[in-house]
XYZ file of C-alpha atoms in Angstrom:
586
model
C 0.000 0.000 0.000
C 1.568 3.282 -1.101
C 1.164 6.694 0.522
C -1.613 7.879 -1.790
C -3.647 4.772 -1.116
C -3.180 5.240 2.616
C -4.310 8.866 2.368
C -7.438 8.166 0.329
C -8.411 5.282 2.609
C -7.911 7.542 5.628
C -10.125 10.210 4.020
C -12.702 7.552 3.140
C -12.677 6.159 6.674
C -13.126 9.587 8.229
C -15.897 10.393 5.732
C -17.841 7.237 6.543
C -17.326 7.927 10.250
C -18.691 11.435 9.731
C -21.766 10.051 7.990
C -22.341 7.555 10.798
C -21.794 10.099 13.574
C -24.500 12.351 12.218
C -23.221 15.435 14.015
C -22.776 17.300 10.726
C -24.909 17.329 7.613
C -24.019 14.842 4.892
C -23.199 17.545 2.380
C -20.771 19.198 4.801
C -19.011 15.872 5.412
C -18.766 15.208 1.661
C -17.410 18.700 0.988
C -14.816 18.222 3.743
C -13.734 14.976 2.072
C -13.334 16.765 -1.255
C -11.288 19.586 0.288
C -9.071 17.046 2.056
C -8.458 15.223 -1.223
C -7.558 18.475 -2.975
C -5.200 19.586 -0.198
C -3.410 16.222 -0.204
C -3.090 16.190 -3.989
C -5.396 13.215 -4.476
C -7.788 15.296 -6.592
C -6.261 17.868 -8.991
C -7.333 21.438 -8.304
C -8.575 21.923 -11.864
C -11.034 19.000 -11.551
C -12.056 19.546 -7.926
C -15.480 20.919 -8.828
C -16.078 18.955 -12.002
C -18.698 17.006 -10.085
C -21.076 19.961 -10.274
C -21.157 19.503 -14.037
C -21.411 15.721 -13.934
C -24.419 14.382 -15.875
C -25.710 12.573 -12.777
C -25.788 15.790 -10.755
C -27.416 17.751 -13.584
C -30.058 15.055 -14.043
C -30.879 14.897 -10.326
C -31.294 18.669 -10.209
C -33.581 18.685 -13.250
C -35.714 15.794 -11.988
C -36.233 17.663 -8.706
C -37.549 20.682 -10.603
C -39.830 18.626 -12.846
C -41.125 16.744 -9.793
C -41.964 20.012 -8.068
C -43.905 21.092 -11.159
C -45.986 17.909 -10.989
C -46.699 18.595 -7.325
C -47.433 22.292 -7.812
C -49.954 21.773 -10.588
C -51.785 19.054 -8.668
C -51.250 16.505 -11.449
C -49.989 13.771 -9.122
C -52.575 14.477 -6.432
C -55.406 14.172 -8.951
C -53.928 10.939 -10.328
C -53.628 9.461 -6.838
C -57.240 10.090 -5.933
C -58.435 8.549 -9.195
C -56.229 5.458 -9.021
C -56.583 4.461 -5.357
C -59.641 2.300 -4.609
C -62.145 3.976 -2.310
C -63.709 0.946 -0.630
C -61.191 -1.897 -1.060
C -60.088 -4.111 1.807
C -56.784 -3.876 3.585
C -54.543 -5.973 1.335
C -55.663 -4.513 -2.024
C -55.803 -0.978 -0.600
C -52.285 -1.115 0.883
C -50.952 -2.832 -2.239
C -52.514 -0.154 -4.457
C -51.098 2.638 -2.293
C -47.616 1.085 -2.345
C -47.858 0.446 -6.066
C -48.829 4.031 -6.760
C -46.009 5.280 -4.539
C -43.523 3.040 -6.322
C -44.822 4.068 -9.741
C -44.492 7.749 -8.950
C -41.056 7.292 -7.385
C -39.770 5.603 -10.513
C -40.016 8.928 -12.355
C -40.024 11.659 -9.712
C -38.386 12.512 -6.421
C -39.490 9.833 -3.956
C -39.681 12.276 -1.041
C -42.139 14.333 -3.081
C -44.167 11.218 -3.864
C -44.214 10.300 -0.178
C -45.331 13.789 0.829
C -48.206 13.723 -1.650
C -49.464 10.320 -0.525
C -49.028 10.675 3.253
C -52.423 12.315 3.866
C -54.083 9.590 1.815
C -52.229 6.954 3.841
C -53.460 8.485 7.101
C -57.012 8.576 5.760
C -56.727 4.940 4.648
C -55.465 3.895 8.089
C -58.496 5.530 9.667
C -60.900 3.812 7.275
C -59.295 0.410 7.874
C -59.105 1.060 11.637
C -55.351 0.440 11.585
C -52.600 2.264 13.449
C -51.237 4.835 10.991
C -47.769 3.323 11.083
C -49.022 0.084 9.555
C -49.899 2.032 6.412
C -47.183 4.704 6.530
C -44.248 2.270 6.753
C -45.431 0.162 3.801
C -45.922 3.369 1.807
C -42.420 4.620 2.691
C -40.882 1.287 1.712
C -42.930 1.230 -1.501
C -41.636 4.639 -2.567
C -38.065 3.494 -1.881
C -38.580 0.309 -3.892
C -39.912 2.321 -6.821
C -36.618 4.171 -7.144
C -34.944 0.945 -8.313
C -37.007 0.769 -11.488
C -35.536 3.508 -13.707
C -32.371 5.494 -14.239
C -33.896 8.645 -12.701
C -35.781 6.887 -9.918
C -33.136 7.665 -7.306
C -29.723 9.431 -7.248
C -27.761 6.184 -6.593
C -28.880 4.834 -9.981
C -27.506 7.915 -11.720
C -24.229 7.669 -9.817
C -23.846 3.981 -10.660
C -24.608 4.721 -14.314
C -21.768 7.242 -14.368
C -19.263 4.568 -13.323
C -20.172 2.129 -16.105
C -17.125 1.572 -18.340
C -17.355 2.672 -21.980
C -21.010 3.761 -21.832
C -23.786 4.599 -19.399
C -26.952 2.805 -18.422
C -30.085 4.010 -20.186
C -33.484 4.895 -18.767
C -35.002 1.417 -18.505
C -31.853 -0.702 -18.150
C -32.589 -0.831 -14.410
C -36.139 -2.039 -15.001
C -35.212 -5.642 -15.818
C -34.057 -6.190 -12.236
C -35.688 -3.292 -10.397
C -39.263 -3.979 -11.496
C -39.409 -7.630 -10.335
C -37.720 -6.680 -7.063
C -40.168 -3.828 -6.468
C -43.215 -5.887 -7.452
C -42.328 -8.869 -5.249
C -41.306 -6.562 -2.397
C -44.652 -4.741 -2.551
C -46.551 -8.042 -2.685
C -44.620 -9.348 0.335
C -45.280 -6.247 2.436
C -48.958 -5.970 1.472
C -49.725 -9.654 2.064
C -47.487 -10.552 5.005
C -44.929 -7.955 5.991
C -47.284 -5.262 7.340
C -47.887 -7.511 10.376
C -44.260 -6.904 11.393
C -44.892 -3.172 11.797
C -45.378 -2.310 15.500
C -48.877 -1.064 16.320
C -48.366 2.099 18.347
C -52.059 2.781 19.123
C -53.503 -0.706 19.585
C -56.731 0.590 21.080
C -57.744 2.005 17.730
C -59.839 4.747 19.351
C -58.357 7.461 17.197
C -57.661 7.123 13.513
C -54.459 9.075 13.891
C -52.270 9.312 16.951
C -49.083 11.254 16.534
C -47.761 11.036 20.070
C -47.107 13.720 22.632
C -46.851 17.399 21.753
C -44.896 19.869 23.796
C -46.623 23.209 24.220
C -47.129 26.080 26.651
C -50.415 27.045 28.305
C -50.847 30.610 29.545
C -53.218 30.961 32.524
C -55.319 34.181 32.225
C -56.968 35.838 35.224
C -60.447 34.562 34.402
C -59.359 30.959 33.843
C -61.093 28.188 35.794
C -57.641 26.739 36.456
C -56.676 29.622 38.781
C -56.560 28.294 42.337
C -56.410 24.643 41.330
C -53.438 22.547 42.307
C -51.484 20.981 39.506
C -52.852 17.605 40.588
C -56.359 18.992 40.589
C -55.814 20.499 37.146
C -54.669 17.154 35.723
C -57.480 15.292 37.523
C -60.059 17.700 36.098
C -58.826 16.712 32.650
C -59.059 13.014 33.408
C -59.083 10.980 30.212
C -57.326 13.624 28.133
C -53.804 12.381 28.980
C -52.208 15.746 29.719
C -49.144 16.103 31.949
C -47.575 19.268 33.391
C -43.813 19.087 32.908
C -42.806 22.480 34.253
C -44.237 25.676 35.698
C -42.862 29.109 34.804
C -43.817 31.960 37.152
C -42.209 35.278 36.358
C -38.571 34.541 35.644
C -38.502 31.321 37.660
C -38.935 27.918 36.083
C -39.617 24.790 38.152
C -39.227 21.436 36.430
C -41.445 18.580 37.620
C -43.234 20.880 40.089
C -44.937 19.446 43.177
C -48.459 18.381 42.301
C -49.827 20.225 45.344
C -48.659 23.597 44.040
C -51.486 25.999 43.199
C -51.870 27.639 39.820
C -51.909 31.429 39.686
C -52.998 33.876 37.018
C -50.134 34.595 34.618
C -48.472 31.217 35.160
C -47.088 29.426 32.156
C -47.531 25.657 32.154
C -45.256 23.589 29.943
C -47.287 20.493 29.189
C -47.190 17.293 27.204
C -50.429 16.251 25.528
C -52.038 15.079 22.332
C -53.537 17.647 19.989
C -57.106 16.819 21.028
C -56.234 17.141 24.711
C -54.699 20.566 24.130
C -57.782 21.995 22.497
C -60.207 20.442 24.987
C -58.212 21.596 28.019
C -58.169 25.131 26.635
C -61.923 25.017 26.074
C -62.747 23.623 29.534
C -60.569 25.969 31.575
C -60.338 29.128 29.478
C -56.636 28.636 28.931
C -54.663 30.257 26.144
C -52.600 27.931 23.959
C -49.628 30.236 24.264
C -47.439 28.532 21.687
C -45.829 31.233 19.592
C -47.858 34.367 18.821
C -51.461 33.486 19.552
C -54.158 35.017 17.370
C -55.756 38.311 18.175
C -59.350 38.326 19.349
C -60.720 40.192 16.369
C -60.025 37.351 13.975
C -62.969 35.343 12.716
C -62.753 32.071 14.669
C -65.003 30.356 12.125
C -62.162 30.493 9.622
C -59.425 29.392 12.021
C -58.395 25.722 12.043
C -55.805 23.568 13.796
C -53.739 21.385 11.500
C -50.813 19.043 11.965
C -47.823 19.150 9.617
C -44.770 16.920 9.251
C -41.455 18.602 8.501
C -40.007 17.257 5.261
C -36.280 16.618 4.764
C -34.662 19.672 3.227
C -37.079 22.121 4.839
C -35.685 25.571 5.584
C -37.005 25.140 9.134
C -34.558 22.362 9.992
C -31.844 23.514 12.362
C -33.750 26.639 13.423
C -35.445 27.198 16.735
C -39.186 27.542 16.951
C -38.952 31.157 18.148
C -36.727 32.149 15.230
C -39.551 31.339 12.839
C -41.784 34.249 13.857
C -44.709 32.460 12.177
C -47.286 35.062 13.183
C -45.507 37.983 11.545
C -44.275 36.057 8.491
C -47.237 33.853 7.605
C -50.064 34.865 9.913
C -50.149 31.439 11.604
C -49.415 30.310 15.154
C -47.099 27.461 16.071
C -48.821 25.928 19.089
C -46.921 22.729 19.750
C -44.180 20.371 18.572
C -43.970 16.582 18.665
C -40.809 14.597 17.986
C -40.705 10.860 17.258
C -43.819 10.357 19.381
C -41.769 11.319 22.433
C -41.365 14.288 24.733
C -39.041 16.980 23.345
C -36.750 18.606 25.858
C -36.657 22.281 26.724
C -38.946 25.246 26.086
C -41.052 25.367 22.971
C -39.355 28.480 21.631
C -35.815 27.131 22.035
C -36.292 23.722 20.382
C -34.216 23.222 17.246
C -36.445 21.654 14.623
C -35.525 18.375 12.930
C -36.697 16.460 9.889
C -39.814 14.473 10.729
C -40.950 16.769 13.563
C -44.684 17.345 13.818
C -45.946 20.907 14.116
C -49.383 21.834 15.412
C -50.316 25.066 13.643
C -53.303 27.382 13.916
C -54.516 29.673 11.153
C -56.765 29.986 8.144
C -56.579 27.140 5.594
C -55.108 29.478 2.978
C -52.354 30.785 5.262
C -51.529 27.296 6.501
C -51.266 26.084 2.910
C -48.906 28.957 2.112
C -46.766 28.137 5.139
C -46.603 24.457 4.144
C -45.611 25.328 0.573
C -42.939 27.837 1.594
C -41.452 25.742 4.380
C -41.699 22.289 2.779
C -44.175 20.697 5.183
C -46.845 18.120 4.504
C -50.285 18.172 6.188
C -51.281 15.019 8.006
C -54.978 15.385 7.318
C -56.673 15.303 3.967
C -57.510 18.530 2.209
C -59.638 19.215 -0.860
C -57.803 18.633 -4.101
C -56.880 21.912 -5.702
C -55.665 22.013 -9.290
C -54.936 25.683 -10.015
C -54.892 25.130 -13.765
C -55.882 21.863 -15.421
C -54.009 22.845 -18.565
C -50.798 23.358 -16.642
C -51.234 20.038 -14.867
C -51.483 18.304 -18.247
C -48.507 20.302 -19.523
C -46.357 19.345 -16.533
C -47.183 15.657 -16.994
C -46.526 15.953 -20.736
C -43.142 17.595 -20.236
C -42.023 14.861 -17.842
C -43.256 12.150 -20.215
C -41.456 13.610 -23.238
C -38.210 13.981 -21.256
C -38.420 10.350 -20.145
C -39.128 9.084 -23.661
C -36.365 11.196 -25.213
C -33.888 9.709 -22.784
C -35.285 6.166 -23.057
C -34.999 5.924 -26.838
C -31.521 7.462 -26.824
C -32.528 10.598 -28.677
C -30.407 12.658 -26.268
C -28.566 11.888 -23.017
C -30.691 11.937 -19.846
C -29.106 15.151 -18.568
C -29.933 16.956 -21.805
C -33.467 15.559 -21.979
C -34.364 16.632 -18.460
C -32.600 19.998 -18.800
C -34.769 20.644 -21.866
C -37.756 19.644 -19.725
C -36.790 22.263 -17.146
C -36.547 24.874 -19.886
C -40.024 23.907 -21.116
C -41.303 24.114 -17.542
C -39.983 27.649 -17.226
C -41.393 28.728 -20.599
C -44.850 27.294 -19.900
C -44.840 28.541 -16.293
C -46.046 25.182 -15.009
C -43.870 26.028 -12.028
C -43.553 29.665 -10.920
C -40.103 30.961 -11.750
C -39.465 31.875 -8.113
C -39.875 28.182 -7.186
C -37.589 26.727 -9.860
C -34.461 27.062 -7.776
C -36.151 26.476 -4.427
C -37.118 23.055 -5.819
C -33.448 22.081 -5.817
C -32.321 20.040 -2.829
C -29.040 21.833 -2.175
C -27.565 19.294 0.278
C -28.144 16.428 -2.173
C -26.579 18.357 -5.063
C -23.478 19.255 -3.031
C -23.196 15.722 -1.666
C -23.199 14.201 -5.140
C -20.902 16.802 -6.673
C -18.353 16.491 -3.855
C -18.228 12.699 -3.687
C -17.864 12.031 -7.424
C -14.240 13.352 -7.524
C -13.475 11.518 -4.257
C -14.741 8.263 -5.780
C -12.621 8.977 -8.844
C -9.570 9.350 -6.598
C -10.292 5.921 -5.119
C -10.066 4.427 -8.588
C -7.076 6.491 -9.713
C -4.942 5.605 -6.669
C -5.812 1.898 -6.778
C -7.435 2.044 -3.346
C -10.701 0.706 -4.760
C -8.869 -2.314 -6.180
C -7.159 -2.816 -2.826
C -10.479 -2.887 -0.969
C -11.958 -5.074 -3.673
C -9.163 -7.599 -3.248
C -9.811 -7.782 0.471
C -13.506 -8.467 -0.072
C -12.847 -11.053 -2.798
C -10.236 -12.979 -0.825
C -11.662 -12.512 2.666
C -15.402 -12.954 2.156
C -16.123 -14.277 -1.319
C -13.172 -16.717 -1.435
C -12.771 -15.994 -5.126
C -16.299 -17.116 -6.035
C -17.992 -14.724 -8.460
C -21.577 -15.292 -7.315
C -20.514 -15.060 -3.655
C -18.711 -11.803 -4.465
C -21.903 -10.444 -6.043
C -23.854 -11.276 -2.877
C -21.141 -9.668 -0.729
C -21.307 -6.436 -2.750
C -25.108 -6.378 -2.489
C -25.203 -7.055 1.262
C -22.361 -4.658 2.153
C -24.056 -1.918 0.133
C -27.350 -2.641 1.926
C -25.670 -2.364 5.325
C -23.994 0.943 4.480
C -27.221 2.333 3.000
C -29.006 1.730 6.299
C -26.648 3.987 8.222
C -25.486 6.603 5.715
C -26.901 8.492 2.758
C -27.749 6.195 -0.154
C -26.076 8.447 -2.721
C -22.897 8.450 -0.639
C -23.110 4.671 -0.359
C -23.340 4.313 -4.143
C -20.377 6.645 -4.668
C -18.243 4.648 -2.214
C -19.246 1.171 -3.390
C -19.331 1.659 -7.180
C -15.533 1.866 -7.646
C -15.062 -1.051 -5.250
C -17.566 -3.111 -7.254
C -15.663 -2.311 -10.450
C -12.440 -3.437 -8.784
C -14.022 -6.733 -7.728
C -15.337 -7.353 -11.232
C -11.897 -6.651 -12.718
C -10.106 -8.994 -10.324
C -12.560 -11.797 -11.018
C -12.653 -11.156 -14.750
C -16.411 -10.731 -14.471
C -18.909 -8.372 -16.084
C -18.925 -4.953 -14.447
C -22.626 -4.455 -15.209
C -23.845 -7.109 -12.802
C -21.771 -5.755 -9.915
C -22.830 -2.168 -10.595
C -26.449 -3.308 -10.647
C -25.904 -4.964 -7.250
C -24.675 -1.608 -5.915
C -27.718 0.161 -7.361
C -30.135 -2.322 -5.754
C -28.286 -2.357 -2.427
C -28.109 1.438 -2.208
C -31.912 1.575 -2.487
C -32.421 -0.882 0.372
C -32.441 1.426 3.380
C -35.113 -0.366 5.383
C -33.538 -1.107 8.773
C -33.321 2.352 10.336
C -35.142 5.700 10.253
C -31.947 7.467 9.145
C -31.156 5.387 6.064
C -33.615 7.211 3.826
C -35.482 10.499 4.072
C -38.857 8.789 3.719
C -38.102 6.620 6.737
C -37.315 9.752 8.722
C -40.503 11.414 7.541
C -42.797 8.747 9.049
C -40.967 8.535 12.374
C -43.196 11.084 14.105
C -46.537 10.448 12.359
C -46.194 6.705 12.919
C -45.124 7.142 16.542
C -42.153 4.915 15.745
C -38.965 4.321 17.674
C -35.516 3.797 16.172
C -35.725 0.030 16.550
C -39.144 -0.373 14.945
C -37.911 -0.518 11.360
C -35.720 -3.606 11.335
C -38.528 -6.133 11.871
C -40.132 -5.506 8.500
C -36.967 -4.070 6.979
C -34.809 -7.141 7.588
C -37.430 -9.513 6.203
C -37.837 -7.291 3.144
C -34.083 -7.151 2.550
C -33.876 -10.959 2.694
C -36.626 -11.120 0.063
C -34.785 -8.570 -2.095
C -31.521 -10.528 -1.957
C -33.365 -13.728 -2.872
C -35.001 -12.063 -5.878
C -32.313 -9.678 -7.111
C -29.307 -12.023 -7.217
C -30.916 -14.534 -9.627
C -32.317 -11.651 -11.717
C -28.901 -9.974 -11.972
C -27.299 -13.277 -12.968
C -29.995 -13.899 -15.585
C -30.169 -10.381 -17.081
C -26.598 -9.113 -16.778
C -24.530 -12.172 -15.981
C -21.208 -12.106 -14.171
């Protein structure tokens, strides 16, 4: 092992450790890896930022914009409500929902597909009298499975395509393996696997139970709670499951206050409760849901609603405290409470730093709440009337996406060019407002991809990828080609469960090429194993953004995913390995 190989392996090890630690964002870790490679001479300065012009990065960016146009025009929402059966039983309904999610994710951003279908999943859970998680987790897994089916279904496919020697994979080259894997995976989950999803509200009394919210209750002078002890206050709300966590009086805060302490006018109670309990306690005792910036009295209460929203990955709210939002002055809505992973958040409401998957209880008019959700990338957890601003634009958005896909599929132009032309058509037809074209881009994903592509190239150039490949071939596969294929698939699956799937593909693709070269095997089969494995993030809530998104709404814990996820991954290995051998050979 020479010095350059040692350096790139050290950078790779630190990068993977950074991804696993989770203290810093994935894009920051990837950018640090790129800078380290440039400073150590592993990546030439003149090619350091070539990744930003890589066809995979350009295609991902364009697909994000075209996906946002489909969402904005209501084209996908209208399709979903027409396709999903209204009165079907559990198995066909869940299978149809997963199938629709997979179908959408094959051609658009899977986080966007998940966000569009989440309210329908919650409604379906209520109709079937199921805990929401038993519909949300199958939907999340279905949208992830759908990404395997096409070149543009997920960023790892585009990255893997860029590593193919001599040429690149085309639009439907992934379909021969991805479609059977997705179809059998969906059938397994819909028929059997959903039973492995923990039921977090087994009583079934409420169609949707998101867990405990943290909020603040202000006690006015005329409140019925004045003079009650904290115990008496909680007893008076018997059955509403509300707990006082702290009492703030003046500048003094008392955590876990004695239950015999009396409530005074002006006190601030920090409580944990469900959304229904919050509203009923306020109604019974004349308490103000203090939250952040409560509404003024002159507003028309008939138009004011409470609505729950889940915070999508990539939202501008992530990493900011609740008080920094100033929702009343910026959007005319009130942030009343926050729920995190179905558990009690720590600290005061205003000082909590928001995270992906958090649930926000907001108060405002439907129009203002919709504006907030659109601006801040949130998804409502209840169903709302379908609104298609312009049917013509919805058709145009769907047509533009279809033409871009076909142009790429038949080889008329490369995928990056086809989808870039689609973005241009989107801008000219105004199917997406021009101000939203660039906000549709997921900056962290773009930087992550652009930074890791040169790092992966350095792994190949220094021979470090071949070195790691040799270790895997000799140590685990014992020189057997089929065993080596399984090793690549399983190792990629494991990494995808704990770090970003695009990063996993960028790390494993050069190693897979090295293994294929040492065994004298076809590179295509090993690259396809990386593509399938990178899309198999089913064991943890951090492996994929859609898993994170359902953590709060499903009331899940970190360890709830592996039961169904492990079984599904076993099924995928059993299906994908024979399909890869049959279609691509080794």
